[in-house]
Short mmCIF file of N, CA, C and O in Angstrom, two decimals:
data_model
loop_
_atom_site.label_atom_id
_atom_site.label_comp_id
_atom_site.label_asym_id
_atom_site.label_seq_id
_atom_site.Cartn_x
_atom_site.Cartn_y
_atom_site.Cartn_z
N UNK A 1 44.66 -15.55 -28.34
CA UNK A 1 44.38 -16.42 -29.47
C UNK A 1 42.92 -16.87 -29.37
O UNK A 1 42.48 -17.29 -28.30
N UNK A 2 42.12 -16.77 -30.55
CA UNK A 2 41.05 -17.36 -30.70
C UNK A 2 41.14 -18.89 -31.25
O UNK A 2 42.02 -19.48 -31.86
N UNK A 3 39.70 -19.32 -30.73
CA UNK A 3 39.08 -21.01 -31.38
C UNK A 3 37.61 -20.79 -31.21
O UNK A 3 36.99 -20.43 -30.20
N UNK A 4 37.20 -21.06 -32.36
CA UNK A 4 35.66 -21.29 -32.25
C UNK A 4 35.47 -23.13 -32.06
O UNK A 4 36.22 -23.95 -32.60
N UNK A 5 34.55 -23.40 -31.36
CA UNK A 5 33.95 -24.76 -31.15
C UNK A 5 32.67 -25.01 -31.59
O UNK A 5 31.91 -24.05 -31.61
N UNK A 6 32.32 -25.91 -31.89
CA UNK A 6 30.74 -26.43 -31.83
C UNK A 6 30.55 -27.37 -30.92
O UNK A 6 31.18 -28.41 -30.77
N UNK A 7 29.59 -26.92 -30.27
CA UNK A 7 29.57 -27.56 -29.04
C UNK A 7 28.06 -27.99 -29.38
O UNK A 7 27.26 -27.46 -30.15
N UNK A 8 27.91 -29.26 -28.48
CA UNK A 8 26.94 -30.26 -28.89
C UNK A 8 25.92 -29.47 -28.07
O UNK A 8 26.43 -28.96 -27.07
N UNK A 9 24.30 -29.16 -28.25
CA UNK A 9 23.64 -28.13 -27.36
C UNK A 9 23.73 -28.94 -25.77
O UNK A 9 23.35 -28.20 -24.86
N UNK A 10 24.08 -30.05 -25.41
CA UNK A 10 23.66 -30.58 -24.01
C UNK A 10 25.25 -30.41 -22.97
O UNK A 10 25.43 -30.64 -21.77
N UNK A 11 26.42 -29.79 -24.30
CA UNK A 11 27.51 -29.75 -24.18
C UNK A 11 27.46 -28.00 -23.24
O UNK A 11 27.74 -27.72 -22.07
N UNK A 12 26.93 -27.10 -24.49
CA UNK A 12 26.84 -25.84 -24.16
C UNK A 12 25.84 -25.77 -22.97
O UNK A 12 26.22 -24.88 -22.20
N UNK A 13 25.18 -26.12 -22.72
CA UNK A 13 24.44 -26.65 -21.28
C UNK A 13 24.93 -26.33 -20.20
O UNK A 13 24.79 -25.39 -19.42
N UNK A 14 25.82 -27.68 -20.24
CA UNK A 14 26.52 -27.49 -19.35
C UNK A 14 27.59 -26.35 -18.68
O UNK A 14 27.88 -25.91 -17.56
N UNK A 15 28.06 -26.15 -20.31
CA UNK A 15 29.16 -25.01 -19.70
C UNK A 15 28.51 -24.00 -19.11
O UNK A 15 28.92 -23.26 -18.22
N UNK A 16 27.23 -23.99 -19.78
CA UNK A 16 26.53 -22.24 -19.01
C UNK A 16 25.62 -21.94 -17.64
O UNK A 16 25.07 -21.01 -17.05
N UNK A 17 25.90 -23.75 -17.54
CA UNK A 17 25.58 -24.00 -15.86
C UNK A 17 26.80 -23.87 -15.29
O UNK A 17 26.56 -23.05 -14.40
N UNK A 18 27.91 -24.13 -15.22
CA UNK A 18 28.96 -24.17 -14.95
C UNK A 18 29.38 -22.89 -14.36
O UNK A 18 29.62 -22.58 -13.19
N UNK A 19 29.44 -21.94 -15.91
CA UNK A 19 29.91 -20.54 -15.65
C UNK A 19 28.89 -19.78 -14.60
O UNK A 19 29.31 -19.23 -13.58
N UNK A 20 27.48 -19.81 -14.98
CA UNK A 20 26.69 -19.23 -13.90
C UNK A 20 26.37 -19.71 -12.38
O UNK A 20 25.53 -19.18 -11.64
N UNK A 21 27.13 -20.71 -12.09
CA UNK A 21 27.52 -21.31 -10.83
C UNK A 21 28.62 -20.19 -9.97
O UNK A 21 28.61 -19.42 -9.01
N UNK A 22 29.60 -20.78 -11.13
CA UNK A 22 31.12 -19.65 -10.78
C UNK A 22 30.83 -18.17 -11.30
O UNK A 22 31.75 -17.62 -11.91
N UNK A 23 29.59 -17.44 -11.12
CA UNK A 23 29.99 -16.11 -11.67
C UNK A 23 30.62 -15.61 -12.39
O UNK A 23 31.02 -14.50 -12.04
N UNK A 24 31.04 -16.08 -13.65
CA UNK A 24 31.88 -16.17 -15.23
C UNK A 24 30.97 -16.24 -16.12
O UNK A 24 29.98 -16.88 -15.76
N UNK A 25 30.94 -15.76 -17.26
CA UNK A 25 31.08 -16.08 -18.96
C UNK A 25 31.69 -17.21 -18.90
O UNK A 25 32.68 -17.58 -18.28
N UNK A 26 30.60 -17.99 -19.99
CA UNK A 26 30.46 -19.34 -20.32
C UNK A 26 32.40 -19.84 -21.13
O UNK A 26 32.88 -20.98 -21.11
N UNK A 27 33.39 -18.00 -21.97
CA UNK A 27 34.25 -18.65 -22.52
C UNK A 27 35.01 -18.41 -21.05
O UNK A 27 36.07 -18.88 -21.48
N UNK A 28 35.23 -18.19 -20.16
CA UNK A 28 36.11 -18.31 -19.02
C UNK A 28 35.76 -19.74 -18.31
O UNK A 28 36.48 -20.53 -17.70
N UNK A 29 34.73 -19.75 -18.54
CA UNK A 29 34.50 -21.29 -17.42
C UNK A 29 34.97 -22.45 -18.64
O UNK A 29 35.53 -23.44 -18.18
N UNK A 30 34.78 -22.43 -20.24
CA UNK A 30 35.44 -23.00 -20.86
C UNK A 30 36.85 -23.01 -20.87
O UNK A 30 37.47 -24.07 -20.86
N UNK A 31 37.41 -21.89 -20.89
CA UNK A 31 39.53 -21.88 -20.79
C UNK A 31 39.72 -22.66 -19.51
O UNK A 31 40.16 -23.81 -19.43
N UNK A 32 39.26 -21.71 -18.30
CA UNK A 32 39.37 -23.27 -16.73
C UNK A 32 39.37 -24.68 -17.35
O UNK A 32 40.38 -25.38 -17.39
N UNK A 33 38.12 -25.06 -17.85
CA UNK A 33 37.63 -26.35 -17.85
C UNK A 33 39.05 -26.90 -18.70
O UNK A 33 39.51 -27.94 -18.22
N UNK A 34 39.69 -26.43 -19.71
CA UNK A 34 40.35 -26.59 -20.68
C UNK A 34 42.14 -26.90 -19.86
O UNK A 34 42.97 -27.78 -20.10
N UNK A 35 42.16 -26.00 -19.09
CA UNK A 35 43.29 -25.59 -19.01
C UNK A 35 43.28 -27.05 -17.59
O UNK A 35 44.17 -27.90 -17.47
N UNK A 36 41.89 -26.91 -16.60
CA UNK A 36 42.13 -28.24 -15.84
C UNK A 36 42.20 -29.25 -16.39
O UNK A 36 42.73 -30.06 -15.63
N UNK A 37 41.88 -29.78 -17.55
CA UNK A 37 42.26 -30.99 -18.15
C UNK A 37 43.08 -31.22 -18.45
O UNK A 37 43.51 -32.31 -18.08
N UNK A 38 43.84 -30.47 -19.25
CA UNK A 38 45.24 -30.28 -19.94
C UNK A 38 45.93 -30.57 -18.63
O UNK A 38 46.71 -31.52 -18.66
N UNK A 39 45.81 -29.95 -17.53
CA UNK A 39 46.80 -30.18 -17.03
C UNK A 39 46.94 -31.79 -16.41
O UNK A 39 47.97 -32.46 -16.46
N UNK A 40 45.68 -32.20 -15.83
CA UNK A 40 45.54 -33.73 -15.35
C UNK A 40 45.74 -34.81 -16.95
O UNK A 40 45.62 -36.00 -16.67
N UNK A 41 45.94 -34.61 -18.08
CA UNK A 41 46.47 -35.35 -18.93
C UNK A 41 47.56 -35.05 -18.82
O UNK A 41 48.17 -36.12 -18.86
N UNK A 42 48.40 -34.09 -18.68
CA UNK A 42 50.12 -33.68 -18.57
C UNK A 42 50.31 -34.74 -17.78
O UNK A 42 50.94 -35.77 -18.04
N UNK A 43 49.49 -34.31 -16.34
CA UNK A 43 50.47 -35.61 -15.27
C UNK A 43 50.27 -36.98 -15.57
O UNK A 43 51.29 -37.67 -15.60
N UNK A 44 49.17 -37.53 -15.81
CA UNK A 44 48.67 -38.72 -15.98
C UNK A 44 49.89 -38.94 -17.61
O UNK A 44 50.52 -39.98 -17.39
N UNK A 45 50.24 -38.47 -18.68
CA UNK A 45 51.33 -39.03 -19.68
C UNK A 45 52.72 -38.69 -18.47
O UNK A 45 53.20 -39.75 -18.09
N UNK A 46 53.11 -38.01 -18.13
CA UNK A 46 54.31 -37.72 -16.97
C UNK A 46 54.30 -39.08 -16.18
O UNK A 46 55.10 -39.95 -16.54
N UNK A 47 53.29 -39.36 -14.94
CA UNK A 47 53.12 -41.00 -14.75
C UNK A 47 53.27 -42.14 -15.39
O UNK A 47 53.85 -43.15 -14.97
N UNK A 48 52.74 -41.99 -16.47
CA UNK A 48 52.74 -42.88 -17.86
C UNK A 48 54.28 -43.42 -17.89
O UNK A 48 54.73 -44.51 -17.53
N UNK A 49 55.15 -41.87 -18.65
CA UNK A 49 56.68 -41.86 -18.88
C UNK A 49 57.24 -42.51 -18.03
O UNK A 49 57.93 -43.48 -18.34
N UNK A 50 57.01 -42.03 -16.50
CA UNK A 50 57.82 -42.74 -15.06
C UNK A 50 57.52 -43.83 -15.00
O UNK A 50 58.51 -44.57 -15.02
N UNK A 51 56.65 -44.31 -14.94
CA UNK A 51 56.56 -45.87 -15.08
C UNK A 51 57.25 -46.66 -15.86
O UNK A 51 58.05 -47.52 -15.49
N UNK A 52 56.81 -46.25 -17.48
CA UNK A 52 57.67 -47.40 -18.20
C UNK A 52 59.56 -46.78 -18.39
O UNK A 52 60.39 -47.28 -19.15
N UNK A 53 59.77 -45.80 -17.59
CA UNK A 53 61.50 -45.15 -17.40
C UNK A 53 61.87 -46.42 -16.13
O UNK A 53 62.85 -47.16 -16.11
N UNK A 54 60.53 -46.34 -15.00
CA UNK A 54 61.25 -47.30 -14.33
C UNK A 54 60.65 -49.07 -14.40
O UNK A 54 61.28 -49.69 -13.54
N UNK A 55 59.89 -49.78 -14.95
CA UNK A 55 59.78 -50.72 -15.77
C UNK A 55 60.97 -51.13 -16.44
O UNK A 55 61.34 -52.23 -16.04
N UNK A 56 61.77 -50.59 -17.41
CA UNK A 56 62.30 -50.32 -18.50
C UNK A 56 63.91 -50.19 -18.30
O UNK A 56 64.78 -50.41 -19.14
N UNK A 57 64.04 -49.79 -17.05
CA UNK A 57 65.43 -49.26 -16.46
C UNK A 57 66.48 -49.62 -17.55
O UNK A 57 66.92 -49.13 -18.59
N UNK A 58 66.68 -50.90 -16.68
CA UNK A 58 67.91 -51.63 -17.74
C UNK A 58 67.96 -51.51 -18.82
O UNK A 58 68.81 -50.72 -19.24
N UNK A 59 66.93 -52.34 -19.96
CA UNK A 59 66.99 -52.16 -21.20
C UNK A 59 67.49 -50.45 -21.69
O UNK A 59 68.30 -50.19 -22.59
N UNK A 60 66.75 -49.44 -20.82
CA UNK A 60 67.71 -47.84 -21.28
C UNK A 60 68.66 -48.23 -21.14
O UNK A 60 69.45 -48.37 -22.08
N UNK A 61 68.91 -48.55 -19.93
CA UNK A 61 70.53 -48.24 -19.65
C UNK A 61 71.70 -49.08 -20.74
O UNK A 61 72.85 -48.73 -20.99
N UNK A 62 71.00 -50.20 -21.22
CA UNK A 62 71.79 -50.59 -22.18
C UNK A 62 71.79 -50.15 -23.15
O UNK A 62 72.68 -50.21 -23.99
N UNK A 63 70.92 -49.70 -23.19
CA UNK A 63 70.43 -48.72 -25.09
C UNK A 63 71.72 -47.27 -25.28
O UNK A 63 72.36 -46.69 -26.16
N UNK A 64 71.51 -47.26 -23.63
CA UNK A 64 72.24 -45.60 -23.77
C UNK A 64 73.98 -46.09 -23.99
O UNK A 64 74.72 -45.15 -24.27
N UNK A 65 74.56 -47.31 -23.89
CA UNK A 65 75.82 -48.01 -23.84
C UNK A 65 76.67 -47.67 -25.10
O UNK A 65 77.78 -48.17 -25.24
#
């Protein structure tokens, strides 16, 4: 699947320091960059959920009644 971006020029900068660090094309060091975020927002809303599941306990448990 394709996405085109516009990337701010200090944005694209970076990525093409990035990629030529890691020996990659600037769109591979972008999918990484993409795919490591995504995943540290997954856990960080997952934490989120567990918290207010256990905050919250009771009131579920009565909800689920």
């Amino acid at each position: 699947m394709n996405l085109t971006l516009d990337l701010p020029p200090d944005l694209w900068e970076h990525l093409r320091e990035l990629a030529d660090a890691e020996g990659t094309d600037a769109a591979t060091a972008a999918v990484d960059a993409l795919r490591a975020h995504l995943d540290l927002r997954r856990a960080q809303v997952r934490r989120c959920a567990e918290e207010i599941a256990a905050e919250d306990a009771e009131l579920l448990a009565r909800l689920g009644e």
